[in-house]
Amino acid sequence: NLCREVLTAHQQRTIVNVCAIIGSIGNLLAIVAVIAFKGGLLWLVLAYSGCGLLVSLITSVWLYWRAKPWLKPSPRSVDPSLVRNLFASGWMFLVTSVFWMVNLQTDNLIISHFLGPGEVTPYSISYRLLSYAVIFQSFAVVALWPAYTEAKARGDVAWIRRAFKANLLFSILSSLPLTIIFVVFGQQIIRWWAGSAAVPSFSLLVWMAIWNLMLATVSTGSFLLNALGRLTGMTIYGTVTAIVNVALSIILVQRWGVNGVVFASVFSFGLLSYLPIFIEAKNALPISHIESRAHDRRREEKDPNL
């Protein structure tokens, strides 16, 4: 993923997306070939990930030996002070990533343990379907992270504010119509897509819609805080959210079934992370404005002609 992150930092996300499309198509064709030739599980795993890995390797060779050779990794480029700085913020990114993993991945384990593996399928299929409703926002928000960081370095707080408001509006307008369509016709779509055994209840689709809309809109605030280096808050209440979510899911799955697990995610995330992220994002911009004025003063001191 290093190649992908380097290109994203240089705001060349289009290349990243094109490579992802090529890798996905290659993986799909490989999976179809494995099925056609009745390959085993090992070949299925290789088909699922092999083409994506190959595309990443080719892209890396192109990036470090042709497009940006000055970025080619070298042991001589290791800077101990930079390593310390990376670890100083990196551990908070790690904790935040674990928090997202717990909130998004443990539900299947809890449902399987208390309700049986058969109940995992309607949950997973409905989650996947509703996640497609917010796919446009997921594409847009990733490109804003490096743009926010560059704007902060320039001291252009006005642009950050406009971009944040525009992205929040876009996340709602691009996600809500598809979400409504998938809720209304979701059962018919899933019955055609995965069979009758995978069809969820209508109430599960509604809770999944709320959960995915929250994820789509909160990404506007979380990516802004990431870009501005405001990680401490998300690390703290993200950890608390993960603990409460798991505990509440274990309790409610035994009372309300699959719906209880999704409700636990919506309730704990909304109360302990969703609101705090937006409150902190709102308060982050004035602080950045103060920092930008200080940055301008330092520039003027170095060059009075500015």
mmCIF file of C-alpha atoms in Angstrom:
data_model
loop_
_atom_site.group_PDB
_atom_site.id
_atom_site.type_symbol
_atom_site.label_atom_id
_atom_site.label_comp_id
_atom_site.label_asym_id
_atom_site.label_seq_id
_atom_site.Cartn_x
_atom_site.Cartn_y
_atom_site.Cartn_z
ATOM 1 C CA ASN A 1 0.000 0.000 0.000
ATOM 2 C CA LEU A 2 3.003 2.336 0.252
ATOM 3 C CA CYS A 3 2.867 3.129 -3.455
ATOM 4 C CA ARG A 4 -0.821 3.980 -3.165
ATOM 5 C CA GLU A 5 -0.203 6.313 -0.233
ATOM 6 C CA VAL A 6 2.685 8.077 -1.994
ATOM 7 C CA LEU A 7 0.512 8.790 -5.021
ATOM 8 C CA THR A 8 -2.345 9.938 -2.787
ATOM 9 C CA ALA A 9 -0.006 12.318 -0.944
ATOM 10 C CA HIS A 10 0.951 13.816 -4.319
ATOM 11 C CA GLN A 11 -2.775 14.190 -5.114
ATOM 12 C CA GLN A 12 -2.578 11.666 -7.962
ATOM 13 C CA ARG A 13 -5.516 9.638 -6.743
ATOM 14 C CA THR A 14 -6.721 9.061 -10.309
ATOM 15 C CA ILE A 15 -3.760 6.762 -10.955
ATOM 16 C CA VAL A 16 -4.540 4.896 -7.724
ATOM 17 C CA ASN A 17 -8.162 4.391 -8.762
ATOM 18 C CA VAL A 18 -7.211 3.225 -12.273
ATOM 19 C CA CYS A 19 -4.800 0.676 -10.796
ATOM 20 C CA ALA A 20 -7.495 -0.480 -8.363
ATOM 21 C CA ILE A 21 -9.945 -0.952 -11.246
ATOM 22 C CA ILE A 22 -7.400 -2.967 -13.250
ATOM 23 C CA GLY A 23 -6.600 -5.111 -10.211
ATOM 24 C CA SER A 24 -10.274 -5.719 -9.428
ATOM 25 C CA ILE A 25 -11.094 -6.719 -13.009
ATOM 26 C CA GLY A 26 -8.065 -9.015 -13.060
ATOM 27 C CA ASN A 27 -9.089 -10.612 -9.756
ATOM 28 C CA LEU A 28 -12.633 -11.133 -11.027
ATOM 29 C CA LEU A 29 -11.449 -12.800 -14.231
ATOM 30 C CA ALA A 30 -9.062 -14.986 -12.244
ATOM 31 C CA ILE A 31 -11.864 -16.063 -9.881
ATOM 32 C CA VAL A 32 -14.097 -16.937 -12.841
ATOM 33 C CA ALA A 33 -11.246 -18.994 -14.317
ATOM 34 C CA VAL A 34 -10.718 -20.875 -11.029
ATOM 35 C CA ILE A 35 -14.435 -21.668 -10.855
ATOM 36 C CA ALA A 36 -14.513 -22.772 -14.498
ATOM 37 C CA PHE A 37 -11.564 -25.122 -14.013
ATOM 38 C CA LYS A 38 -12.843 -26.258 -10.585
ATOM 39 C CA GLY A 39 -9.736 -25.120 -8.714
ATOM 40 C CA GLY A 40 -9.403 -25.562 -4.970
ATOM 41 C CA LEU A 41 -9.449 -23.059 -2.129
ATOM 42 C CA LEU A 42 -5.742 -22.252 -2.507
ATOM 43 C CA TRP A 43 -6.220 -21.232 -6.133
ATOM 44 C CA LEU A 44 -9.286 -19.202 -5.171
ATOM 45 C CA VAL A 45 -7.254 -17.225 -2.616
ATOM 46 C CA LEU A 46 -4.486 -16.629 -5.157
ATOM 47 C CA ALA A 47 -7.034 -15.511 -7.746
ATOM 48 C CA TYR A 48 -8.720 -13.179 -5.248
ATOM 49 C CA SER A 49 -5.501 -11.347 -4.341
ATOM 50 C CA GLY A 50 -2.906 -12.208 -6.963
ATOM 51 C CA CYS A 51 -3.798 -9.715 -9.692
ATOM 52 C CA GLY A 52 -4.073 -6.849 -7.226
ATOM 53 C CA LEU A 53 -0.625 -7.687 -5.872
ATOM 54 C CA LEU A 54 0.803 -7.869 -9.386
ATOM 55 C CA VAL A 55 -0.651 -4.470 -10.304
ATOM 56 C CA SER A 56 0.802 -2.969 -7.103
ATOM 57 C CA LEU A 57 4.252 -4.350 -7.906
ATOM 58 C CA ILE A 58 4.161 -2.995 -11.467
ATOM 59 C CA THR A 59 2.941 0.396 -10.225
ATOM 60 C CA SER A 60 5.727 0.513 -7.641
ATOM 61 C CA VAL A 61 8.387 -0.191 -10.254
ATOM 62 C CA TRP A 62 6.941 2.538 -12.465
ATOM 63 C CA LEU A 63 6.713 5.029 -9.585
ATOM 64 C CA TYR A 64 10.179 4.574 -8.051
ATOM 65 C CA TRP A 65 12.212 3.929 -11.192
ATOM 66 C CA ARG A 66 10.496 6.159 -13.745
ATOM 67 C CA ALA A 67 7.895 8.639 -12.496
ATOM 68 C CA LYS A 68 9.505 9.733 -9.199
ATOM 69 C CA PRO A 69 12.945 8.136 -8.904
ATOM 70 C CA TRP A 70 13.919 10.544 -6.102
ATOM 71 C CA LEU A 71 11.404 8.753 -3.879
ATOM 72 C CA LYS A 72 12.981 5.326 -4.341
ATOM 73 C CA PRO A 73 13.414 3.773 -0.857
ATOM 74 C CA SER A 74 17.009 3.601 0.375
ATOM 75 C CA PRO A 75 18.559 2.686 3.753
ATOM 76 C CA ARG A 76 20.738 5.792 3.434
ATOM 77 C CA SER A 77 17.601 7.932 3.579
ATOM 78 C CA VAL A 78 16.660 6.771 7.071
ATOM 79 C CA ASP A 79 16.462 9.760 9.438
ATOM 80 C CA PRO A 80 16.158 8.794 13.142
ATOM 81 C CA SER A 81 14.426 12.070 14.033
ATOM 82 C CA LEU A 82 11.861 11.505 11.294
ATOM 83 C CA VAL A 83 11.328 7.934 12.469
ATOM 84 C CA ARG A 84 10.569 9.221 15.976
ATOM 85 C CA ASN A 85 8.096 11.742 14.597
ATOM 86 C CA LEU A 86 6.369 9.051 12.547
ATOM 87 C CA PHE A 87 6.013 6.777 15.556
ATOM 88 C CA ALA A 88 4.766 9.698 17.672
ATOM 89 C CA SER A 89 1.699 10.035 15.453
ATOM 90 C CA GLY A 90 1.716 6.536 13.971
ATOM 91 C CA TRP A 91 0.643 4.775 17.152
ATOM 92 C CA MET A 92 -2.494 6.937 17.250
ATOM 93 C CA PHE A 93 -3.302 6.017 13.653
ATOM 94 C CA LEU A 94 -2.819 2.375 14.645
ATOM 95 C CA VAL A 95 -5.236 2.673 17.575
ATOM 96 C CA THR A 96 -7.762 4.489 15.385
ATOM 97 C CA SER A 97 -7.480 1.742 12.740
ATOM 98 C CA VAL A 98 -8.076 -0.929 15.375
ATOM 99 C CA PHE A 99 -11.126 1.019 16.545
ATOM 100 C CA TRP A 100 -12.584 1.018 13.007
ATOM 101 C CA MET A 101 -11.766 -2.673 12.615
ATOM 102 C CA VAL A 102 -13.544 -3.571 15.857
ATOM 103 C CA ASN A 103 -16.623 -1.548 14.932
ATOM 104 C CA LEU A 104 -16.846 -2.948 11.404
ATOM 105 C CA GLN A 105 -15.556 -6.525 11.706
ATOM 106 C CA THR A 106 -16.570 -7.979 15.078
ATOM 107 C CA ASP A 107 -20.312 -8.024 14.362
ATOM 108 C CA ASN A 108 -19.968 -11.125 12.171
ATOM 109 C CA LEU A 109 -18.163 -12.985 14.963
ATOM 110 C CA ILE A 110 -20.762 -12.025 17.561
ATOM 111 C CA ILE A 111 -23.678 -12.997 15.306
ATOM 112 C CA SER A 112 -22.069 -16.307 14.390
ATOM 113 C CA HIS A 113 -21.351 -17.182 18.034
ATOM 114 C CA PHE A 114 -24.773 -16.368 19.477
ATOM 115 C CA LEU A 115 -27.131 -16.921 16.509
ATOM 116 C CA GLY A 116 -25.236 -19.372 14.305
ATOM 117 C CA PRO A 117 -23.340 -18.960 11.012
ATOM 118 C CA GLY A 118 -26.570 -18.915 9.012
ATOM 119 C CA GLU A 119 -27.528 -15.501 10.387
ATOM 120 C CA VAL A 120 -24.246 -13.961 9.251
ATOM 121 C CA THR A 121 -25.219 -14.110 5.579
ATOM 122 C CA PRO A 122 -28.232 -11.716 5.681
ATOM 123 C CA TYR A 123 -26.196 -9.314 7.833
ATOM 124 C CA SER A 124 -23.151 -9.351 5.532
ATOM 125 C CA ILE A 125 -25.162 -9.118 2.311
ATOM 126 C CA SER A 126 -27.302 -6.220 3.550
ATOM 127 C CA TYR A 127 -24.216 -4.391 4.817
ATOM 128 C CA ARG A 128 -22.494 -4.840 1.460
ATOM 129 C CA LEU A 129 -25.559 -3.648 -0.464
ATOM 130 C CA LEU A 130 -26.012 -0.504 1.650
ATOM 131 C CA SER A 131 -22.289 0.238 1.487
ATOM 132 C CA TYR A 132 -22.686 0.687 -2.273
ATOM 133 C CA ALA A 133 -25.015 3.600 -1.540
ATOM 134 C CA VAL A 134 -22.117 5.612 -0.094
ATOM 135 C CA ILE A 135 -19.510 4.588 -2.663
ATOM 136 C CA PHE A 136 -19.261 8.050 -4.268
ATOM 137 C CA GLN A 137 -18.451 9.655 -0.934
ATOM 138 C CA SER A 138 -15.794 7.035 -0.233
ATOM 139 C CA PHE A 139 -14.071 7.981 -3.495
ATOM 140 C CA ALA A 140 -14.274 11.718 -2.852
ATOM 141 C CA VAL A 141 -13.180 11.895 0.782
ATOM 142 C CA VAL A 142 -9.881 10.040 0.317
ATOM 143 C CA ALA A 143 -8.616 12.639 -2.147
ATOM 144 C CA LEU A 144 -9.359 15.445 0.312
ATOM 145 C CA TRP A 145 -6.915 14.272 2.995
ATOM 146 C CA PRO A 146 -3.732 15.383 1.165
ATOM 147 C CA ALA A 147 -5.533 18.453 -0.184
ATOM 148 C CA TYR A 148 -6.463 19.525 3.363
ATOM 149 C CA THR A 149 -2.879 19.010 4.500
ATOM 150 C CA GLU A 150 -1.461 21.080 1.648
ATOM 151 C CA ALA A 151 -3.997 23.847 2.270
ATOM 152 C CA LYS A 152 -3.033 23.864 5.939
ATOM 153 C CA ALA A 153 0.650 24.200 4.994
ATOM 154 C CA ARG A 154 -0.280 27.182 2.791
ATOM 155 C CA GLY A 155 -2.396 28.693 5.546
ATOM 156 C CA ASP A 156 -5.498 28.623 3.311
ATOM 157 C CA VAL A 157 -8.071 28.029 6.030
ATOM 158 C CA ALA A 158 -10.868 29.538 3.929
ATOM 159 C CA TRP A 159 -10.420 26.789 1.328
ATOM 160 C CA ILE A 160 -10.428 24.081 4.014
ATOM 161 C CA ARG A 161 -13.676 25.448 5.406
ATOM 162 C CA ARG A 162 -15.341 25.572 1.977
ATOM 163 C CA ALA A 163 -14.124 22.104 1.045
ATOM 164 C CA PHE A 164 -15.306 20.637 4.343
ATOM 165 C CA LYS A 165 -18.815 22.084 3.971
ATOM 166 C CA ALA A 166 -19.006 21.051 0.312
ATOM 167 C CA ASN A 167 -17.900 17.502 1.101
ATOM 168 C CA LEU A 168 -20.445 17.209 3.914
ATOM 169 C CA LEU A 169 -23.210 18.329 1.559
ATOM 170 C CA PHE A 170 -21.949 15.985 -1.169
ATOM 171 C CA SER A 171 -21.886 13.037 1.244
ATOM 172 C CA ILE A 172 -25.560 13.572 2.026
ATOM 173 C CA LEU A 173 -26.775 14.288 -1.512
ATOM 174 C CA SER A 174 -24.821 11.422 -3.092
ATOM 175 C CA SER A 175 -25.669 8.829 -0.444
ATOM 176 C CA LEU A 176 -29.264 9.487 0.605
ATOM 177 C CA PRO A 177 -31.067 8.779 -2.714
ATOM 178 C CA LEU A 178 -29.262 5.453 -3.261
ATOM 179 C CA THR A 179 -29.814 4.526 0.369
ATOM 180 C CA ILE A 180 -33.575 5.037 0.043
ATOM 181 C CA ILE A 181 -33.671 2.973 -3.164
ATOM 182 C CA PHE A 182 -31.725 0.107 -1.580
ATOM 183 C CA VAL A 183 -33.956 0.103 1.496
ATOM 184 C CA VAL A 184 -37.170 0.052 -0.532
ATOM 185 C CA PHE A 185 -36.025 -2.542 -3.081
ATOM 186 C CA GLY A 186 -33.272 -4.181 -1.036
ATOM 187 C CA GLN A 187 -35.068 -7.450 -0.353
ATOM 188 C CA GLN A 188 -35.856 -7.978 -4.038
ATOM 189 C CA ILE A 189 -32.287 -7.085 -5.059
ATOM 190 C CA ILE A 190 -30.745 -9.464 -2.513
ATOM 191 C CA ARG A 191 -33.145 -12.280 -3.440
ATOM 192 C CA TRP A 192 -32.022 -11.953 -7.077
ATOM 193 C CA TRP A 193 -28.389 -11.403 -6.111
ATOM 194 C CA ALA A 194 -27.744 -14.050 -3.431
ATOM 195 C CA GLY A 195 -30.872 -16.183 -3.117
ATOM 196 C CA SER A 196 -33.763 -16.387 -0.674
ATOM 197 C CA ALA A 197 -31.597 -17.581 2.243
ATOM 198 C CA ALA A 198 -29.700 -14.259 2.222
ATOM 199 C CA VAL A 199 -32.750 -11.966 2.264
ATOM 200 C CA PRO A 200 -32.743 -9.801 5.440
ATOM 201 C CA SER A 201 -35.704 -8.325 7.242
ATOM 202 C CA PHE A 202 -36.856 -4.842 6.262
ATOM 203 C CA SER A 203 -35.930 -3.515 9.704
ATOM 204 C CA LEU A 204 -32.355 -4.768 9.260
ATOM 205 C CA LEU A 205 -32.112 -2.847 5.987
ATOM 206 C CA VAL A 206 -33.308 0.308 7.747
ATOM 207 C CA TRP A 207 -30.710 -0.019 10.520
ATOM 208 C CA MET A 208 -28.015 -0.747 7.935
ATOM 209 C CA ALA A 209 -29.053 2.377 6.031
ATOM 210 C CA ILE A 210 -28.687 4.514 9.158
ATOM 211 C CA TRP A 211 -25.304 2.917 9.971
ATOM 212 C CA ASN A 212 -23.873 3.475 6.480
ATOM 213 C CA LEU A 213 -25.159 7.052 6.288
ATOM 214 C CA MET A 214 -23.412 7.749 9.580
ATOM 215 C CA LEU A 215 -20.176 6.246 8.244
ATOM 216 C CA ALA A 216 -20.426 8.298 5.036
ATOM 217 C CA THR A 217 -21.004 11.631 6.751
ATOM 218 C CA VAL A 218 -18.598 11.119 9.637
ATOM 219 C CA SER A 219 -15.783 10.515 7.153
ATOM 220 C CA THR A 220 -15.923 14.229 6.299
ATOM 221 C CA GLY A 221 -14.978 15.104 9.868
ATOM 222 C CA SER A 222 -12.546 12.280 10.568
ATOM 223 C CA PHE A 223 -10.503 12.879 7.415
ATOM 224 C CA LEU A 224 -10.323 16.591 8.207
ATOM 225 C CA LEU A 225 -9.011 15.848 11.705
ATOM 226 C CA ASN A 226 -6.515 13.340 10.298
ATOM 227 C CA ALA A 227 -5.243 15.901 7.805
ATOM 228 C CA LEU A 228 -4.871 18.565 10.504
ATOM 229 C CA GLY A 229 -3.073 16.172 12.848
ATOM 230 C CA ARG A 230 -5.874 16.169 15.433
ATOM 231 C CA LEU A 231 -5.566 12.515 16.431
ATOM 232 C CA THR A 232 -5.651 12.466 20.234
ATOM 233 C CA GLY A 233 -9.404 12.918 20.540
ATOM 234 C CA MET A 234 -10.290 10.261 17.978
ATOM 235 C CA THR A 235 -7.885 7.849 19.664
ATOM 236 C CA ILE A 236 -9.562 8.290 23.044
ATOM 237 C CA TYR A 237 -13.247 8.216 22.207
ATOM 238 C CA GLY A 238 -12.636 5.744 19.382
ATOM 239 C CA THR A 239 -11.260 3.254 21.881
ATOM 240 C CA VAL A 240 -14.175 3.831 24.258
ATOM 241 C CA THR A 241 -16.632 3.369 21.373
ATOM 242 C CA ALA A 242 -15.102 0.025 20.389
ATOM 243 C CA ILE A 243 -15.341 -1.327 23.947
ATOM 244 C CA VAL A 244 -18.934 -0.157 24.452
ATOM 245 C CA ASN A 245 -19.972 -1.395 21.004
ATOM 246 C CA VAL A 246 -18.716 -4.937 21.608
ATOM 247 C CA ALA A 247 -20.257 -5.138 25.093
ATOM 248 C CA LEU A 248 -23.599 -3.742 23.940
ATOM 249 C CA SER A 249 -23.650 -6.012 20.866
ATOM 250 C CA ILE A 250 -23.181 -9.113 23.051
ATOM 251 C CA ILE A 251 -26.092 -8.042 25.251
ATOM 252 C CA LEU A 252 -28.524 -6.970 22.522
ATOM 253 C CA VAL A 253 -27.864 -9.823 20.074
ATOM 254 C CA GLN A 254 -29.381 -12.197 22.621
ATOM 255 C CA ARG A 255 -32.504 -10.030 22.930
ATOM 256 C CA TRP A 256 -33.105 -8.505 19.499
ATOM 257 C CA GLY A 257 -31.090 -10.776 17.234
ATOM 258 C CA VAL A 258 -29.187 -9.317 14.291
ATOM 259 C CA ASN A 259 -30.977 -5.976 14.616
ATOM 260 C CA GLY A 260 -29.568 -5.630 18.119
ATOM 261 C CA VAL A 261 -26.004 -5.844 16.819
ATOM 262 C CA VAL A 262 -26.556 -3.064 14.280
ATOM 263 C CA PHE A 263 -28.400 -0.943 16.841
ATOM 264 C CA ALA A 264 -25.448 -1.324 19.216
ATOM 265 C CA SER A 265 -23.112 -0.010 16.524
ATOM 266 C CA VAL A 266 -25.382 2.916 15.672
ATOM 267 C CA PHE A 267 -25.993 3.872 19.306
ATOM 268 C CA SER A 268 -22.437 3.566 20.614
ATOM 269 C CA PHE A 269 -20.827 5.123 17.547
ATOM 270 C CA GLY A 270 -23.352 7.947 17.318
ATOM 271 C CA LEU A 271 -23.086 8.919 20.968
ATOM 272 C CA LEU A 272 -19.386 8.369 21.628
ATOM 273 C CA SER A 273 -17.704 9.065 18.260
ATOM 274 C CA TYR A 274 -20.040 10.614 15.690
ATOM 275 C CA LEU A 275 -20.947 13.721 17.686
ATOM 276 C CA PRO A 276 -17.456 14.249 19.187
ATOM 277 C CA ILE A 277 -15.819 14.032 15.747
ATOM 278 C CA PHE A 278 -18.041 16.767 14.311
ATOM 279 C CA ILE A 279 -17.665 18.939 17.392
ATOM 280 C CA GLU A 280 -13.892 18.642 17.228
ATOM 281 C CA ALA A 281 -13.866 19.218 13.457
ATOM 282 C CA LYS A 282 -15.881 22.388 13.925
ATOM 283 C CA ASN A 283 -13.478 23.623 16.594
ATOM 284 C CA ALA A 284 -10.378 22.618 14.623
ATOM 285 C CA LEU A 285 -10.711 25.258 11.922
ATOM 286 C CA PRO A 286 -10.447 28.350 14.163
ATOM 287 C CA ILE A 287 -7.337 26.813 15.748
ATOM 288 C CA SER A 288 -5.893 26.228 12.313
ATOM 289 C CA HIS A 289 -6.675 29.853 11.466
ATOM 290 C CA ILE A 290 -4.554 31.014 14.398
ATOM 291 C CA GLU A 291 -1.792 28.697 13.298
ATOM 292 C CA SER A 292 -1.992 30.019 9.743
ATOM 293 C CA ARG A 293 -1.641 33.631 10.912
ATOM 294 C CA ALA A 294 1.410 32.656 12.911
ATOM 295 C CA HIS A 295 2.732 30.899 9.818
ATOM 296 C CA ASP A 296 2.190 34.077 7.759
ATOM 297 C CA ARG A 297 4.010 36.163 10.360
ATOM 298 C CA ARG A 298 6.981 33.801 10.261
ATOM 299 C CA ARG A 299 7.081 34.063 6.461
ATOM 300 C CA GLU A 300 6.958 37.863 6.614
ATOM 301 C CA GLU A 301 9.823 37.926 9.090
ATOM 302 C CA LYS A 302 11.954 35.893 6.689
ATOM 303 C CA ASP A 303 10.933 37.948 3.643
ATOM 304 C CA PRO A 304 9.523 41.455 4.374
ATOM 305 C CA ASN A 305 8.579 41.829 0.691
ATOM 306 C CA LEU A 306 5.718 39.389 1.250
#
